[in-house]
Amino acid sequence: MTVARTVELQGHIIDSGMMQRCFGVVMDMGGAFEVEEFDVGRHKDEETYCRMTVSADAEEDLVGILHELHQNGATLADPRDATLKPAPADQVVPDAFYSTTNHPTEVRVDGEWVSVDRIEMDCAVVVDPGEGDEPTTARTKVLNAIDEGDLVVVGETGIRVKPPERPRDASGPFGFMQGGVSSERPSESLIRQVAEALAETKERGGKVLVVAGPAVIHSGAGDALARLVREGYVDMLSAGNGFATHDIERNLYGTSLGMDMETMEHPRKGHKHHIYTISEVIRAGGIAEAVDEGLITEGVMYECIESGVDYVLAGSIRDDGPLPDTITDAVEAQNAIREQAHEADLVVMLSTLLHSVAVGNCLPSTTRVVCVDINPATVTQLLDRGSSQAIGMVTDVGTFVPSLADQVLGSEACGGAEERSEAGE
């Protein structure tokens, strides 16, 4: 016996590929569809509407198809309220709870659609009905943050997902972010457009998050990143113990991971410089204290302290030391990263797979992302995690970051920095 449900697609569903993906899902999963209504938007400001009946041989098969359609933005034609069940205990969700995507999401409560706040992937949705005149709200919660009694959305009834659609033209700073990953695309023009996006974000009061790996320091790009921090183009920094250690090591010893940054040689005992660096910072009590003492006088971490830039150093099992500022509790580090991610309007990921994945897991799909790495597999893996507002650049960060700083700040800014340096001397 055949079972069927009617679904709707609406928006720029043709040029964004949504309609093609939904047709493919039904056929690939052994179902069938019949288009009942199809109104094509003929101008770039007009939306397209498609209503179709989806059928399968068994209810279980249809549920699986509807799940995949739902993830791609299709909604049931006869929406019902979401099913809510209380969490039976702290950190325990009800069976069959709804696991979020990173796309903008709404849940239907008492006949009204409620936007889900702080959307990110792989979370539960908790609904607060409000009391008295207070409105109903919904937000995501990671599983270890669930409290007993939280009203958790179960199943996929009464949920509406809205995947971001590809821009219909190439206008605006992020119109270029449609081309995927390629090492053959003209880097200079892309860097210029990233610089425009960075400047535009700051002009409208947005926040920029930089996710940086030790390669930024090893490649000699630390000075350029420090300039961007100093001139106010970086609001938050997410990195690991290694990045901060080698940034400070360069200031104290002129080396990064034991290599002289000027001569590219390995001085005697250079391999010990990073652990000496950690020891000195521990003795001072932390990075800010080391800056106050005059121990640290330049570099990215120095500029973060001087400019009041929020930074999160998330630790790992392989860290030496670590620095006092490094968060060694994994859950605490995740929560700190999550706060940064939800505040960010533009994220620039620089040669760090693990920290970029950690940040990417917390980002809504609407957050603009630039990912730069010399390894194309790294860039592809990061962009495949779900951001539709992203560009990948396969290039050396040692070239990218200085070029970006030059594009953003220009020769005038460089001269201004030199004048400030001379005045300080």
Short mmCIF file of C-alpha atoms in Angstrom, two decimals:
data_model
loop_
_atom_site.label_atom_id
_atom_site.label_comp_id
_atom_site.label_asym_id
_atom_site.label_seq_id
_atom_site.Cartn_x
_atom_site.Cartn_y
_atom_site.Cartn_z
CA MET A 1 0.00 0.00 0.00
CA THR A 2 1.38 3.39 -1.03
CA VAL A 3 1.62 6.22 1.51
CA ALA A 4 1.98 9.88 0.57
CA ARG A 5 2.38 13.41 1.93
CA THR A 6 2.33 16.79 0.25
CA VAL A 7 5.29 19.17 0.61
CA GLU A 8 6.02 22.69 -0.52
CA LEU A 9 9.15 24.47 -1.73
CA GLN A 10 9.33 28.23 -1.94
CA GLY A 11 12.04 30.78 -2.70
CA HIS A 12 14.76 30.88 -5.34
CA ILE A 13 14.52 27.11 -5.52
CA ILE A 14 15.67 26.71 -9.12
CA ASP A 15 18.91 28.68 -9.32
CA SER A 16 19.87 27.74 -5.75
CA GLY A 17 19.59 24.05 -6.67
CA MET A 18 17.04 23.32 -3.91
CA MET A 19 14.41 21.89 -6.27
CA GLN A 20 16.91 19.64 -8.05
CA ARG A 21 18.25 18.34 -4.72
CA CYS A 22 14.74 17.57 -3.48
CA PHE A 23 13.79 15.73 -6.68
CA GLY A 24 17.02 13.75 -6.40
CA VAL A 25 16.37 12.84 -2.76
CA VAL A 26 12.98 11.34 -3.58
CA MET A 27 14.26 9.26 -6.50
CA ASP A 28 17.49 8.16 -4.78
CA MET A 29 15.50 6.89 -1.78
CA GLY A 30 13.10 4.85 -3.87
CA GLY A 31 10.13 7.18 -3.67
CA ALA A 32 8.07 8.98 -6.29
CA PHE A 33 6.75 12.50 -6.67
CA GLU A 34 4.07 14.30 -8.60
CA VAL A 35 4.22 18.06 -9.04
CA GLU A 36 0.77 19.52 -8.38
CA GLU A 37 1.58 23.21 -8.70
CA PHE A 38 4.61 25.03 -10.07
CA ASP A 39 4.80 28.83 -10.29
CA VAL A 40 8.12 30.12 -11.64
CA GLY A 41 9.53 33.45 -10.49
CA ARG A 42 10.51 35.16 -13.74
CA HIS A 43 12.42 38.08 -12.25
CA LYS A 44 15.32 38.06 -9.80
CA ASP A 45 13.14 39.55 -7.04
CA GLU A 46 10.36 36.97 -7.53
CA GLU A 47 10.21 33.61 -5.76
CA THR A 48 9.29 30.23 -7.22
CA TYR A 49 6.68 27.96 -5.61
CA CYS A 50 6.44 24.20 -6.01
CA ARG A 51 3.86 21.91 -4.41
CA MET A 52 4.32 18.17 -4.87
CA THR A 53 3.01 14.91 -3.50
CA VAL A 54 5.70 12.49 -2.35
CA SER A 55 4.91 8.79 -2.10
CA ALA A 56 6.62 5.60 -0.96
CA ASP A 57 5.73 1.94 -0.52
CA ALA A 58 5.94 2.01 3.28
CA GLU A 59 5.48 4.58 6.05
CA GLU A 60 9.05 4.04 7.24
CA ASP A 61 10.40 4.80 3.76
CA LEU A 62 8.27 7.95 3.50
CA VAL A 63 9.48 9.19 6.88
CA GLY A 64 13.08 8.84 5.73
CA ILE A 65 12.37 10.74 2.50
CA LEU A 66 10.53 13.51 4.33
CA HIS A 67 13.46 13.82 6.74
CA GLU A 68 15.89 14.46 3.88
CA LEU A 69 13.48 16.84 2.14
CA HIS A 70 13.07 18.72 5.39
CA GLN A 71 16.85 19.16 5.68
CA ASN A 72 16.84 20.71 2.20
CA GLY A 73 14.13 23.26 3.00
CA ALA A 74 10.90 21.49 2.03
CA THR A 75 7.96 21.91 4.41
CA LEU A 76 4.78 19.91 4.86
CA ALA A 77 1.75 21.50 3.23
CA ASP A 78 -0.36 20.86 6.32
CA PRO A 79 1.90 22.02 9.19
CA ARG A 80 1.11 20.92 12.72
CA ASP A 81 2.51 22.05 16.04
CA ALA A 82 5.86 20.65 17.08
CA THR A 83 5.83 17.81 19.58
CA LEU A 84 7.35 18.80 22.92
CA LYS A 85 8.49 16.39 25.60
CA PRO A 86 10.18 17.19 28.93
CA ALA A 87 13.78 16.09 29.40
CA PRO A 88 13.72 13.17 31.90
CA ALA A 89 16.99 14.22 33.59
CA ASP A 90 19.90 16.63 33.31
CA GLN A 91 21.87 16.01 30.11
CA VAL A 92 19.27 13.46 28.94
CA VAL A 93 16.99 14.21 25.96
CA PRO A 94 13.74 12.38 25.11
CA ASP A 95 13.86 9.62 22.52
CA ALA A 96 13.69 10.75 18.87
CA PHE A 97 14.56 14.35 19.77
CA TYR A 98 15.05 16.68 16.81
CA SER A 99 18.74 17.20 15.99
CA THR A 100 19.35 20.59 14.40
CA THR A 101 21.05 21.61 11.18
CA ASN A 102 22.99 24.88 11.11
CA HIS A 103 20.32 26.54 8.93
CA PRO A 104 17.82 29.14 10.17
CA THR A 105 15.02 27.16 11.81
CA GLU A 106 11.50 27.79 13.13
CA VAL A 107 9.24 25.61 15.28
CA ARG A 108 5.45 25.78 15.36
CA VAL A 109 4.00 26.27 18.83
CA ASP A 110 0.28 26.94 19.42
CA GLY A 111 -0.18 27.66 15.73
CA GLU A 112 2.61 30.26 15.57
CA TRP A 113 6.06 29.90 14.01
CA VAL A 114 8.84 30.74 16.49
CA SER A 115 12.44 31.36 15.37
CA VAL A 116 15.07 29.20 17.03
CA ASP A 117 17.76 31.37 18.60
CA ARG A 118 21.50 30.59 18.54
CA ILE A 119 21.13 28.04 15.80
CA GLU A 120 23.97 25.55 15.29
CA MET A 121 24.22 21.98 14.14
CA ASP A 122 23.82 18.84 16.25
CA CYS A 123 21.84 20.40 19.10
CA ALA A 124 18.42 19.92 20.64
CA VAL A 125 15.71 22.61 20.44
CA VAL A 126 14.24 23.70 23.77
CA VAL A 127 10.99 25.68 23.88
CA ASP A 128 10.03 28.08 26.66
CA PRO A 129 6.28 28.80 26.51
CA GLY A 130 6.72 31.97 28.56
CA GLU A 131 4.60 33.08 31.47
CA GLY A 132 1.81 35.61 31.39
CA ASP A 133 2.48 38.13 28.64
CA GLU A 134 5.97 36.78 27.93
CA PRO A 135 6.36 35.44 24.37
CA THR A 136 7.17 31.84 23.53
CA THR A 137 10.86 31.39 22.72
CA ALA A 138 12.99 28.58 21.34
CA ARG A 139 16.74 28.07 21.36
CA THR A 140 19.31 25.38 20.76
CA LYS A 141 21.04 23.55 23.58
CA VAL A 142 23.95 21.16 23.40
CA LEU A 143 23.16 17.86 25.06
CA ASN A 144 25.31 18.43 28.13
CA ALA A 145 23.42 21.67 28.80
CA ILE A 146 19.97 20.07 28.91
CA ASP A 147 18.19 20.51 32.25
CA GLU A 148 15.59 18.14 33.63
CA GLY A 149 12.15 19.34 32.60
CA ASP A 150 13.29 21.30 29.52
CA LEU A 151 10.62 21.08 26.81
CA VAL A 152 12.51 19.46 23.95
CA VAL A 153 11.26 19.25 20.36
CA VAL A 154 10.75 15.62 19.32
CA GLY A 155 10.40 14.34 15.77
CA GLU A 156 10.22 16.64 12.74
CA THR A 157 6.60 17.73 12.81
CA GLY A 158 6.16 21.49 13.17
CA ILE A 159 9.72 22.36 12.15
CA ARG A 160 10.66 24.62 9.26
CA VAL A 161 14.24 24.83 7.99
CA LYS A 162 15.37 27.62 5.65
CA PRO A 163 18.69 26.87 3.93
CA PRO A 164 20.28 30.12 2.73
CA GLU A 165 19.88 30.65 -0.98
CA ARG A 166 22.64 31.58 -3.40
CA PRO A 167 22.57 35.31 -4.27
CA ARG A 168 20.87 35.91 -7.62
CA ASP A 169 23.61 38.31 -8.74
CA ALA A 170 27.24 39.03 -7.97
CA SER A 171 26.68 42.36 -6.26
CA GLY A 172 27.90 43.22 -2.80
CA PRO A 173 31.09 42.20 -1.00
CA PHE A 174 30.06 38.56 -0.76
CA GLY A 175 28.62 38.09 -4.21
CA PHE A 176 31.89 36.38 -5.13
CA MET A 177 31.46 33.65 -2.53
CA GLN A 178 29.92 31.17 -4.92
CA GLY A 179 32.85 29.37 -6.47
CA GLY A 180 33.90 26.66 -4.06
CA VAL A 181 37.56 25.73 -3.73
CA SER A 182 40.25 26.16 -6.35
CA SER A 183 43.97 26.87 -6.31
CA GLU A 184 43.75 28.27 -9.86
CA ARG A 185 41.46 31.18 -9.14
CA PRO A 186 43.10 34.65 -9.13
CA SER A 187 44.23 35.09 -5.53
CA GLU A 188 44.89 38.82 -5.78
CA SER A 189 41.32 39.68 -6.76
CA LEU A 190 39.90 37.34 -4.13
CA ILE A 191 42.08 38.86 -1.42
CA ARG A 192 40.88 42.29 -2.47
CA GLN A 193 37.26 41.14 -2.18
CA VAL A 194 37.92 39.57 1.23
CA ALA A 195 39.46 42.88 2.29
CA GLU A 196 36.32 44.68 1.11
CA ALA A 197 34.17 42.27 3.08
CA LEU A 198 36.32 42.81 6.17
CA ALA A 199 36.06 46.59 5.87
CA GLU A 200 32.32 46.42 5.16
CA THR A 201 31.75 44.26 8.23
CA LYS A 202 33.51 46.77 10.47
CA GLU A 203 31.78 49.76 8.88
CA ARG A 204 28.35 48.38 9.76
CA GLY A 205 29.40 47.52 13.31
CA GLY A 206 29.83 43.79 12.76
CA LYS A 207 32.35 41.55 14.50
CA VAL A 208 35.27 39.70 12.92
CA LEU A 209 36.56 36.44 14.36
CA VAL A 210 39.98 35.13 13.30
CA VAL A 211 40.74 31.44 13.80
CA ALA A 212 44.50 31.05 13.60
CA GLY A 213 46.96 28.17 13.65
CA PRO A 214 50.71 28.15 14.45
CA ALA A 215 51.47 28.22 10.71
CA VAL A 216 50.52 31.91 10.75
CA ILE A 217 53.56 32.52 12.96
CA HIS A 218 55.83 29.93 11.30
CA SER A 219 55.17 31.46 7.86
CA GLY A 220 56.03 34.98 8.98
CA ALA A 221 52.46 36.32 8.80
CA GLY A 222 52.26 37.17 12.51
CA ASP A 223 53.25 40.81 12.03
CA ALA A 224 50.50 41.35 9.47
CA LEU A 225 47.87 39.76 11.70
CA ALA A 226 49.12 41.88 14.61
CA ARG A 227 48.63 44.98 12.45
CA LEU A 228 45.04 44.01 11.72
CA VAL A 229 44.42 43.53 15.44
CA ARG A 230 46.06 46.83 16.32
CA GLU A 231 44.04 48.76 13.72
CA GLY A 232 40.74 47.34 14.99
CA TYR A 233 39.90 44.85 12.22
CA VAL A 234 39.88 41.82 14.54
CA ASP A 235 37.34 41.62 17.36
CA MET A 236 37.93 38.05 18.51
CA LEU A 237 40.71 35.47 18.21
CA SER A 238 40.26 31.71 18.49
CA ALA A 239 43.42 29.62 18.59
CA GLY A 240 45.32 27.01 20.53
CA ASN A 241 48.19 26.88 22.96
CA GLY A 242 50.68 26.46 20.11
CA PHE A 243 49.70 29.63 18.27
CA ALA A 244 50.06 31.83 21.35
CA THR A 245 53.27 30.12 22.46
CA HIS A 246 55.06 30.56 19.13
CA ASP A 247 53.79 34.12 18.75
CA ILE A 248 55.31 35.01 22.14
CA GLU A 249 58.42 32.90 21.44
CA ARG A 250 59.09 35.00 18.37
CA ASN A 251 58.93 38.14 20.49
CA LEU A 252 61.26 36.77 23.18
CA TYR A 253 63.74 34.79 21.08
CA GLY A 254 63.17 35.70 17.44
CA THR A 255 62.25 32.08 16.68
CA SER A 256 59.12 30.09 15.99
CA LEU A 257 59.29 26.41 16.93
CA GLY A 258 63.01 26.94 17.28
CA MET A 259 63.61 28.39 13.80
CA ASP A 260 65.10 31.87 13.48
CA MET A 261 62.48 33.93 11.62
CA GLU A 262 65.12 36.10 9.94
CA THR A 263 67.79 33.60 8.89
CA MET A 264 65.56 30.48 8.71
CA GLU A 265 68.26 28.65 10.65
CA HIS A 266 67.88 26.57 13.81
CA PRO A 267 70.05 28.10 16.56
CA ARG A 268 71.58 25.93 19.25
CA LYS A 269 68.94 25.04 21.86
CA GLY A 270 66.32 26.68 19.66
CA HIS A 271 64.08 23.67 20.08
CA LYS A 272 63.78 24.62 23.77
CA HIS A 273 62.64 28.18 23.15
CA HIS A 274 58.94 27.35 23.18
CA ILE A 275 59.11 25.66 26.57
CA TYR A 276 61.24 28.50 27.95
CA THR A 277 58.56 30.87 26.66
CA ILE A 278 55.81 29.00 28.45
CA SER A 279 57.87 29.00 31.64
CA GLU A 280 58.36 32.77 31.50
CA VAL A 281 54.65 33.43 30.97
CA ILE A 282 53.71 31.06 33.79
CA ARG A 283 56.17 32.88 36.06
CA ALA A 284 54.51 36.20 35.15
CA GLY A 285 51.07 34.78 35.88
CA GLY A 286 49.61 34.92 32.37
CA ILE A 287 49.85 36.72 29.05
CA ALA A 288 48.29 39.98 30.26
CA GLU A 289 50.61 40.04 33.27
CA ALA A 290 53.61 39.40 31.01
CA VAL A 291 52.55 42.36 28.85
CA ASP A 292 52.18 44.56 31.94
CA GLU A 293 55.67 43.56 33.10
CA GLY A 294 57.17 44.49 29.73
CA LEU A 295 58.15 40.87 29.06
CA ILE A 296 55.97 40.71 25.94
CA THR A 297 56.33 43.82 23.79
CA GLU A 298 54.95 42.89 20.37
CA GLY A 299 53.09 40.23 18.42
CA VAL A 300 49.50 39.12 17.99
CA MET A 301 48.86 38.28 21.64
CA TYR A 302 50.45 41.57 22.71
CA GLU A 303 48.10 43.50 20.41
CA CYS A 304 45.11 41.50 21.67
CA ILE A 305 45.93 42.53 25.25
CA GLU A 306 46.60 46.16 24.32
CA SER A 307 43.42 46.44 22.22
CA GLY A 308 41.16 44.45 24.54
CA VAL A 309 40.47 41.81 21.89
CA ASP A 310 38.68 38.75 23.26
CA TYR A 311 40.69 35.56 22.73
CA VAL A 312 40.05 31.90 23.41
CA LEU A 313 43.00 29.50 23.59
CA ALA A 314 41.53 26.01 23.52
CA GLY A 315 43.88 23.34 24.78
CA SER A 316 44.55 19.81 23.56
CA ILE A 317 46.09 16.64 24.92
CA ARG A 318 49.36 17.35 23.10
CA ASP A 319 50.01 20.82 24.55
CA ASP A 320 53.30 21.63 26.27
CA GLY A 321 52.97 23.64 29.44
CA PRO A 322 50.35 24.85 28.72
CA LEU A 323 50.15 28.63 28.99
CA PRO A 324 48.06 29.83 31.96
CA ASP A 325 45.52 31.35 29.54
CA THR A 326 44.88 28.05 27.76
CA ILE A 327 41.52 26.46 28.60
CA THR A 328 42.27 22.82 29.36
CA ASP A 329 38.69 21.73 30.10
CA ALA A 330 37.24 20.61 26.75
CA VAL A 331 33.62 21.48 27.58
CA GLU A 332 34.63 24.88 28.95
CA ALA A 333 36.65 25.53 25.79
CA GLN A 334 33.69 24.53 23.59
CA ASN A 335 31.41 26.92 25.44
CA ALA A 336 33.91 29.77 25.08
CA ILE A 337 34.28 29.07 21.34
CA ARG A 338 30.49 28.88 21.02
CA GLU A 339 30.09 32.37 22.51
CA GLN A 340 32.57 33.79 20.00
CA ALA A 341 30.97 31.97 17.08
CA HIS A 342 27.49 33.30 17.83
CA GLU A 343 28.79 36.88 17.99
CA ALA A 344 30.76 36.69 14.74
CA ASP A 345 29.54 38.24 11.50
CA LEU A 346 32.65 37.28 9.52
CA VAL A 347 35.05 34.43 10.31
CA VAL A 348 38.54 34.17 8.81
CA MET A 349 40.07 30.70 9.27
CA LEU A 350 43.84 30.57 8.81
CA SER A 351 45.66 27.23 8.48
CA THR A 352 44.20 25.31 11.39
CA LEU A 353 41.96 22.36 10.66
CA LEU A 354 41.06 21.33 14.21
CA HIS A 355 40.24 24.77 15.59
CA SER A 356 38.43 25.75 12.40
CA VAL A 357 36.26 22.63 12.61
CA ALA A 358 35.51 23.43 16.26
CA VAL A 359 34.40 26.94 15.38
CA GLY A 360 32.60 25.79 12.23
CA ASN A 361 30.49 23.36 14.25
CA CYS A 362 29.06 26.32 16.19
CA LEU A 363 28.36 28.63 13.25
CA PRO A 364 24.98 29.23 11.63
CA SER A 365 25.06 28.59 7.88
CA THR A 366 24.39 32.30 7.30
CA THR A 367 27.69 33.44 8.87
CA ARG A 368 30.22 34.52 6.26
CA VAL A 369 33.40 32.46 6.32
CA VAL A 370 36.78 32.70 4.61
CA CYS A 371 38.96 29.60 4.91
CA VAL A 372 42.63 29.69 3.87
CA ASP A 373 45.01 26.73 3.85
CA ILE A 374 47.82 25.42 1.67
CA ASN A 375 46.16 21.99 1.70
CA PRO A 376 43.06 21.86 -0.55
CA ALA A 377 41.69 18.85 1.37
CA THR A 378 41.60 20.96 4.54
CA VAL A 379 39.69 23.77 2.84
CA THR A 380 37.21 21.36 1.26
CA GLN A 381 36.58 19.57 4.55
CA LEU A 382 35.87 22.84 6.35
CA LEU A 383 33.53 24.22 3.70
CA ASP A 384 31.68 20.92 3.43
CA ARG A 385 30.57 21.31 7.06
CA GLY A 386 27.64 23.42 5.97
CA SER A 387 28.30 27.12 5.51
CA SER A 388 26.71 28.40 2.33
CA GLN A 389 28.26 31.85 2.82
CA ALA A 390 31.85 30.67 2.49
CA ILE A 391 34.85 30.82 0.24
CA GLY A 392 37.92 28.59 0.30
CA MET A 393 41.36 29.74 -0.79
CA VAL A 394 44.19 27.28 -1.37
CA THR A 395 47.27 29.37 -0.74
CA ASP A 396 50.05 30.05 1.77
CA VAL A 397 48.90 32.09 4.77
CA GLY A 398 52.37 33.65 4.76
CA THR A 399 51.32 35.36 1.52
CA PHE A 400 47.61 35.76 2.21
CA VAL A 401 47.67 37.58 5.56
CA PRO A 402 50.24 40.27 4.61
CA SER A 403 48.41 40.85 1.31
CA LEU A 404 45.10 41.12 3.16
CA ALA A 405 46.58 43.58 5.65
CA ASP A 406 47.99 45.69 2.80
CA GLN A 407 44.61 45.72 1.05
CA VAL A 408 42.71 46.63 4.22
CA LEU A 409 45.15 49.11 5.74
CA GLY A 410 47.04 50.42 2.70
CA SER A 411 50.34 52.24 2.67
CA GLU A 412 48.91 55.15 4.68
CA ALA A 413 48.05 52.86 7.58
CA CYS A 414 51.51 51.33 7.40
CA GLY A 415 53.07 54.76 7.59
CA GLY A 416 50.86 55.64 10.53
CA ALA A 417 51.98 52.52 12.37
CA GLU A 418 55.63 53.43 11.76
CA GLU A 419 55.07 56.94 13.09
CA ARG A 420 53.45 55.59 16.24
CA SER A 421 56.38 53.21 16.69
CA GLU A 422 58.92 56.03 16.35
CA ALA A 423 56.98 58.22 18.74
CA GLY A 424 56.98 55.39 21.28
CA GLU A 425 60.75 55.08 21.00
#
